[in-house]
PDB file of C-alpha atoms in Angstrom:
ATOM      1  CA  UNK A 110      81.604  70.405 105.795  1.00 48.00           C
ATOM      2  CA  UNK A 111      79.875  70.848 109.160  1.00 50.00           C
ATOM      3  CA  UNK A 112      82.761  69.015 110.801  1.00 45.00           C
ATOM      4  CA  UNK A 113      85.248  71.449 109.233  1.00 41.00           C
ATOM      5  CA  UNK A 114      83.221  74.455 110.446  1.00 46.00           C
ATOM      6  CA  UNK A 115      83.040  73.019 113.961  1.00 47.00           C
ATOM      7  CA  UNK A 116      86.804  72.496 113.933  1.00 42.00           C
ATOM      8  CA  UNK A 117      87.384  76.073 112.719  1.00 45.00           C
ATOM      9  CA  UNK A 118      85.106  77.446 115.463  1.00 49.00           C
ATOM     10  CA  UNK A 119      86.968  75.409 118.094  1.00 46.00           C
ATOM     11  CA  UNK A 120      90.344  76.663 116.877  1.00 43.00           C
ATOM     12  CA  UNK A 121      89.056  80.270 116.800  1.00 42.00           C
ATOM     13  CA  UNK A 122      87.601  79.954 120.311  1.00 47.00           C
ATOM     14  CA  UNK A 123      90.902  78.541 121.615  1.00 47.00           C
ATOM     15  CA  UNK A 124      92.886  81.376 120.000  1.00 43.00           C
ATOM     16  CA  UNK A 125      90.544  84.028 121.377  1.00 39.00           C
ATOM     17  CA  UNK A 126      90.526  82.476 124.837  1.00 43.00           C
ATOM     18  CA  UNK A 127      94.332  82.432 124.908  1.00 43.00           C
ATOM     19  CA  UNK A 128      94.341  86.202 124.303  1.00 39.00           C
ATOM     20  CA  UNK A 129      92.457  87.020 127.456  1.00 39.00           C
ATOM     21  CA  UNK A 130      94.369  88.488 130.344  1.00 38.00           C
ATOM     22  CA  UNK A 131      93.706  87.497 133.919  1.00 36.00           C
ATOM     23  CA  UNK A 132      92.082  90.916 134.308  1.00 37.00           C
ATOM     24  CA  UNK A 133      89.256  89.917 131.972  1.00 39.00           C
ATOM     25  CA  UNK A 134      86.217  88.571 133.791  1.00 33.00           C
ATOM     26  CA  UNK A 135      84.171  86.166 131.707  1.00 30.00           C
ATOM     27  CA  UNK A 136      81.959  83.155 132.049  1.00 31.00           C
ATOM     28  CA  UNK A 137      81.638  82.127 128.408  1.00 33.00           C
ATOM     29  CA  UNK A 138      83.586  82.695 125.224  1.00 34.00           C
ATOM     30  CA  UNK A 139      80.883  85.193 124.165  1.00 34.00           C
ATOM     31  CA  UNK A 140      81.912  87.771 126.773  1.00 36.00           C
ATOM     32  CA  UNK A 141      85.527  87.954 125.648  1.00 40.00           C
ATOM     33  CA  UNK A 142      87.635  91.075 125.556  1.00 46.00           C
ATOM     34  CA  UNK A 143      87.006  92.159 121.970  1.00 47.00           C
ATOM     35  CA  UNK A 144      89.635  94.899 122.230  1.00 53.00           C
ATOM     36  CA  UNK A 145      92.287  92.196 122.703  1.00 51.00           C
ATOM     37  CA  UNK A 146      91.026  90.409 119.596  1.00 48.00           C
ATOM     38  CA  UNK A 147      90.995  93.649 117.582  1.00 52.00           C
ATOM     39  CA  UNK A 148      94.508  94.490 118.809  1.00 56.00           C
ATOM     40  CA  UNK A 149      95.780  91.093 117.668  1.00 58.00           C
ATOM     41  CA  UNK A 150      94.112  91.516 114.298  1.00 60.00           C
ATOM     42  CA  UNK A 151      95.686  94.952 113.918  1.00 72.00           C
ATOM     43  CA  UNK A 152      99.154  93.631 114.778  1.00 68.00           C
ATOM     44  CA  UNK A 153      98.822  90.729 112.353  1.00 71.00           C
ATOM     45  CA  UNK A 154      97.572  93.095 109.638  1.00 73.00           C
ATOM     46  CA  UNK A 155     100.531  95.409 110.292  1.00 66.00           C
ATOM     47  CA  UNK A 156     102.935  92.502 110.007  1.00 62.00           C
ATOM     48  CA  UNK A 157     101.451  91.506 106.659  1.00 66.00           C
ATOM     49  CA  UNK A 158     101.912  95.058 105.342  1.00 69.00           C
ATOM     50  CA  UNK A 159     105.400  95.466 106.818  1.00 63.00           C
ATOM     51  CA  UNK A 160     108.440  94.963 104.666  1.00 63.00           C
ATOM     52  CA  UNK A 161     112.100  95.096 105.523  1.00 63.00           C
ATOM     53  CA  UNK A 162     113.127  98.749 105.290  1.00 57.00           C
ATOM     54  CA  UNK A 163     116.360 100.201 104.154  1.00 59.00           C
ATOM     55  CA  UNK A 164     118.870  99.640 106.914  1.00 57.00           C
ATOM     56  CA  UNK A 165     118.208 102.195 109.641  1.00 63.00           C
ATOM     57  CA  UNK A 166     114.862 103.382 108.246  1.00 82.00           C
ATOM     58  CA  UNK A 167     112.547 102.213 111.056  1.00 91.00           C
ATOM     59  CA  UNK A 168     110.711 103.779 113.954  1.00 93.00           C
ATOM     60  CA  UNK A 169     113.169 102.047 116.300  1.00 95.00           C
ATOM     61  CA  UNK A 170     116.128 103.629 114.539  1.00 94.00           C
ATOM     62  CA  UNK A 171     114.427 106.999 114.977  1.00 95.00           C
ATOM     63  CA  UNK A 172     114.136 106.272 118.715  1.00 96.00           C
ATOM     64  CA  UNK A 173     117.833 105.323 118.852  1.00 96.00           C
ATOM     65  CA  UNK A 174     118.721 108.543 117.014  1.00 95.00           C
ATOM     66  CA  UNK A 175     116.541 110.639 119.366  1.00 95.00           C
ATOM     67  CA  UNK A 176     114.203 111.739 116.564  1.00 95.00           C
ATOM     68  CA  UNK A 177     111.190 110.160 118.289  1.00 95.00           C
ATOM     69  CA  UNK A 178     110.732 110.348 122.073  1.00 96.00           C
ATOM     70  CA  UNK A 179     110.500 107.151 124.104  1.00 97.00           C
ATOM     71  CA  UNK A 180     110.428 106.154 127.770  1.00 98.00           C
ATOM     72  CA  UNK A 181     114.014 104.863 127.741  1.00 98.00           C
ATOM     73  CA  UNK A 182     114.871 102.666 130.717  1.00 98.00           C
ATOM     74  CA  UNK A 183     118.363 101.536 129.668  1.00 98.00           C
ATOM     75  CA  UNK A 184     121.049 102.348 127.130  1.00 98.00           C
ATOM     76  CA  UNK A 185     124.604 101.180 126.512  1.00 98.00           C
ATOM     77  CA  UNK A 186     126.926 100.944 123.506  1.00 98.00           C
ATOM     78  CA  UNK A 187     125.153  97.826 122.165  1.00 98.00           C
ATOM     79  CA  UNK A 188     121.460  98.250 122.946  1.00 98.00           C
ATOM     80  CA  UNK A 189     118.631 100.412 124.193  1.00 98.00           C
ATOM     81  CA  UNK A 190     115.502  99.475 126.157  1.00 98.00           C
ATOM     82  CA  UNK A 191     112.256 101.395 126.391  1.00 98.00           C
ATOM     83  CA  UNK A 192     108.644 100.915 127.456  1.00 98.00           C
ATOM     84  CA  UNK A 193     106.229  99.769 124.761  1.00 97.00           C
ATOM     85  CA  UNK A 194     103.772 102.503 123.722  1.00 95.00           C
ATOM     86  CA  UNK A 195     101.041  99.863 123.272  1.00 93.00           C
ATOM     87  CA  UNK A 196     101.600  97.528 126.223  1.00 96.00           C
ATOM     88  CA  UNK A 197      99.819  94.174 126.270  1.00 95.00           C
ATOM     89  CA  UNK A 198     100.737  93.458 129.888  1.00 97.00           C
ATOM     90  CA  UNK A 199     101.171  95.561 133.047  1.00 97.00           C
ATOM     91  CA  UNK A 200     104.926  95.564 132.356  1.00 98.00           C
ATOM     92  CA  UNK A 201     105.955  95.610 128.692  1.00 98.00           C
ATOM     93  CA  UNK A 202     109.253  96.916 127.418  1.00 98.00           C
ATOM     94  CA  UNK A 203     111.522  96.288 124.440  1.00 98.00           C
ATOM     95  CA  UNK A 204     115.255  95.658 124.202  1.00 98.00           C
ATOM     96  CA  UNK A 205     116.716  96.424 120.774  1.00 98.00           C
ATOM     97  CA  UNK A 206     120.224  96.469 119.364  1.00 98.00           C
ATOM     98  CA  UNK A 207     121.780  99.785 118.357  1.00 97.00           C
ATOM     99  CA  UNK A 208     123.125  97.956 115.295  1.00 94.00           C
ATOM    100  CA  UNK A 209     120.339  97.836 112.697  1.00 92.00           C
ATOM    101  CA  UNK A 210     119.628  94.100 112.460  1.00 94.00           C
ATOM    102  CA  UNK A 211     116.291  93.600 110.678  1.00 94.00           C
ATOM    103  CA  UNK A 212     115.273  90.299 112.246  1.00 95.00           C
ATOM    104  CA  UNK A 213     116.603  87.296 114.108  1.00 97.00           C
ATOM    105  CA  UNK A 214     116.796  85.197 110.955  1.00 96.00           C
ATOM    106  CA  UNK A 215     119.194  87.781 109.461  1.00 95.00           C
ATOM    107  CA  UNK A 216     121.669  87.389 112.344  1.00 96.00           C
ATOM    108  CA  UNK A 217     125.104  86.047 111.456  1.00 97.00           C
ATOM    109  CA  UNK A 218     127.580  84.047 113.504  1.00 97.00           C
ATOM    110  CA  UNK A 219     129.348  87.325 114.270  1.00 97.00           C
ATOM    111  CA  UNK A 220     126.191  88.556 116.057  1.00 97.00           C
ATOM    112  CA  UNK A 221     126.429  85.895 118.760  1.00 97.00           C
ATOM    113  CA  UNK A 222     127.845  88.294 121.356  1.00 98.00           C
ATOM    114  CA  UNK A 223     125.228  90.940 120.557  1.00 98.00           C
ATOM    115  CA  UNK A 224     122.340  88.458 120.812  1.00 98.00           C
ATOM    116  CA  UNK A 225     123.636  87.201 124.157  1.00 98.00           C
ATOM    117  CA  UNK A 226     124.007  90.774 125.375  1.00 98.00           C
ATOM    118  CA  UNK A 227     120.369  91.539 124.495  1.00 98.00           C
ATOM    119  CA  UNK A 228     119.205  88.544 126.535  1.00 98.00           C
ATOM    120  CA  UNK A 229     121.380  89.449 129.540  1.00 98.00           C
ATOM    121  CA  UNK A 230     120.118  93.047 129.476  1.00 98.00           C
ATOM    122  CA  UNK A 231     116.519  91.781 129.249  1.00 98.00           C
ATOM    123  CA  UNK A 232     117.111  89.573 132.313  1.00 98.00           C
ATOM    124  CA  UNK A 233     118.792  92.398 134.236  1.00 98.00           C
ATOM    125  CA  UNK A 234     115.988  94.872 133.528  1.00 98.00           C
ATOM    126  CA  UNK A 235     113.310  92.300 134.341  1.00 98.00           C
ATOM    127  CA  UNK A 236     114.955  91.633 137.708  1.00 98.00           C
ATOM    128  CA  UNK A 237     114.615  95.352 138.507  1.00 97.00           C
ATOM    129  CA  UNK A 238     110.843  95.346 137.884  1.00 97.00           C
ATOM    130  CA  UNK A 239     108.976  94.473 141.092  1.00 96.00           C
ATOM    131  CA  UNK A 240     105.961  93.189 139.138  1.00 97.00           C
ATOM    132  CA  UNK A 241     108.125  90.601 137.341  1.00 98.00           C
ATOM    133  CA  UNK A 242     109.378  88.739 140.414  1.00 96.00           C
ATOM    134  CA  UNK A 243     106.992  85.828 139.709  1.00 97.00           C
ATOM    135  CA  UNK A 244     108.099  85.536 136.076  1.00 97.00           C
ATOM    136  CA  UNK A 245     107.854  87.121 132.658  1.00 98.00           C
ATOM    137  CA  UNK A 246     107.850  86.272 128.966  1.00 97.00           C
ATOM    138  CA  UNK A 247     110.355  87.174 126.257  1.00 97.00           C
ATOM    139  CA  UNK A 248     109.112  87.265 122.662  1.00 97.00           C
ATOM    140  CA  UNK A 249     110.927  87.806 119.388  1.00 97.00           C
ATOM    141  CA  UNK A 250     108.676  88.092 116.354  1.00 95.00           C
ATOM    142  CA  UNK A 251     110.387  87.024 113.134  1.00 95.00           C
ATOM    143  CA  UNK A 252     108.877  87.651 109.700  1.00 92.00           C
ATOM    144  CA  UNK A 253     105.315  87.922 108.487  1.00 90.00           C
ATOM    145  CA  UNK A 254     103.997  84.717 110.060  1.00 92.00           C
ATOM    146  CA  UNK A 255     105.774  85.642 113.286  1.00 93.00           C
ATOM    147  CA  UNK A 256     103.773  88.921 113.274  1.00 91.00           C
ATOM    148  CA  UNK A 257     106.878  91.114 112.967  1.00 92.00           C
ATOM    149  CA  UNK A 258     105.670  94.629 112.184  1.00 90.00           C
ATOM    150  CA  UNK A 259     108.954  96.543 112.634  1.00 93.00           C
ATOM    151  CA  UNK A 260     112.014  95.212 110.830  1.00 94.00           C
ATOM    152  CA  UNK A 261     114.564  96.028 113.514  1.00 95.00           C
ATOM    153  CA  UNK A 262     115.232  93.089 115.833  1.00 96.00           C
ATOM    154  CA  UNK A 263     113.527  93.604 119.179  1.00 97.00           C
ATOM    155  CA  UNK A 264     112.791  91.525 122.245  1.00 98.00           C
ATOM    156  CA  UNK A 265     109.479  92.083 124.026  1.00 98.00           C
ATOM    157  CA  UNK A 266     109.643  91.563 127.794  1.00 98.00           C
ATOM    158  CA  UNK A 267     106.138  91.220 129.229  1.00 98.00           C
ATOM    159  CA  UNK A 268     104.741  90.325 132.611  1.00 98.00           C
ATOM    160  CA  UNK A 269     103.037  91.529 135.731  1.00 97.00           C
ATOM    161  CA  UNK A 270     100.196  89.037 135.260  1.00 97.00           C
ATOM    162  CA  UNK A 271      99.759  85.336 134.570  1.00 96.00           C
ATOM    163  CA  UNK A 272     100.663  84.749 130.939  1.00 96.00           C
ATOM    164  CA  UNK A 273      98.532  82.260 129.016  1.00 94.00           C
ATOM    165  CA  UNK A 274      99.578  79.262 126.920  1.00 91.00           C
ATOM    166  CA  UNK A 275      99.696  78.662 124.054  1.00 88.00           C
ATOM    167  CA  UNK A 276     100.775  82.201 123.219  1.00 82.00           C
ATOM    168  CA  UNK A 277      99.427  82.504 119.718  1.00 68.00           C
TER     169      UNK A 277
END
């Protein structure tokens, strides 16, 4: 039993350590950024409560429709991009399709062009961000275990600091 507890503590410490940004100054695992841990817990909790909505009934659809304001940085006939309201990196924006597609696993063969377009737009916008010249990360959360909290496909583009590995 003690061996199991030690293993669990090691896994927890590794997960917590991977959450820390390069901004966090620490010497031991005890002086970690607890806000980052709480934020992760909140996002995971949200994903466990989230369920696929009726098509078009999400906060992202309300942003697309102009019902909710957002810091929009790009828009075309296929997608829209805007800054994340809860950024986890110095640069953090989302690229989402105008078409209400709940998650990546719901994409069909006919969505190939749209999915490619989202990636190209993400790359284009990232290249325009001076803080992303050294690299960036793209993330798509899919389903409950992927920590998806909004069921409208979206790509997170994050950077402006050294990202850690493993991510989650």
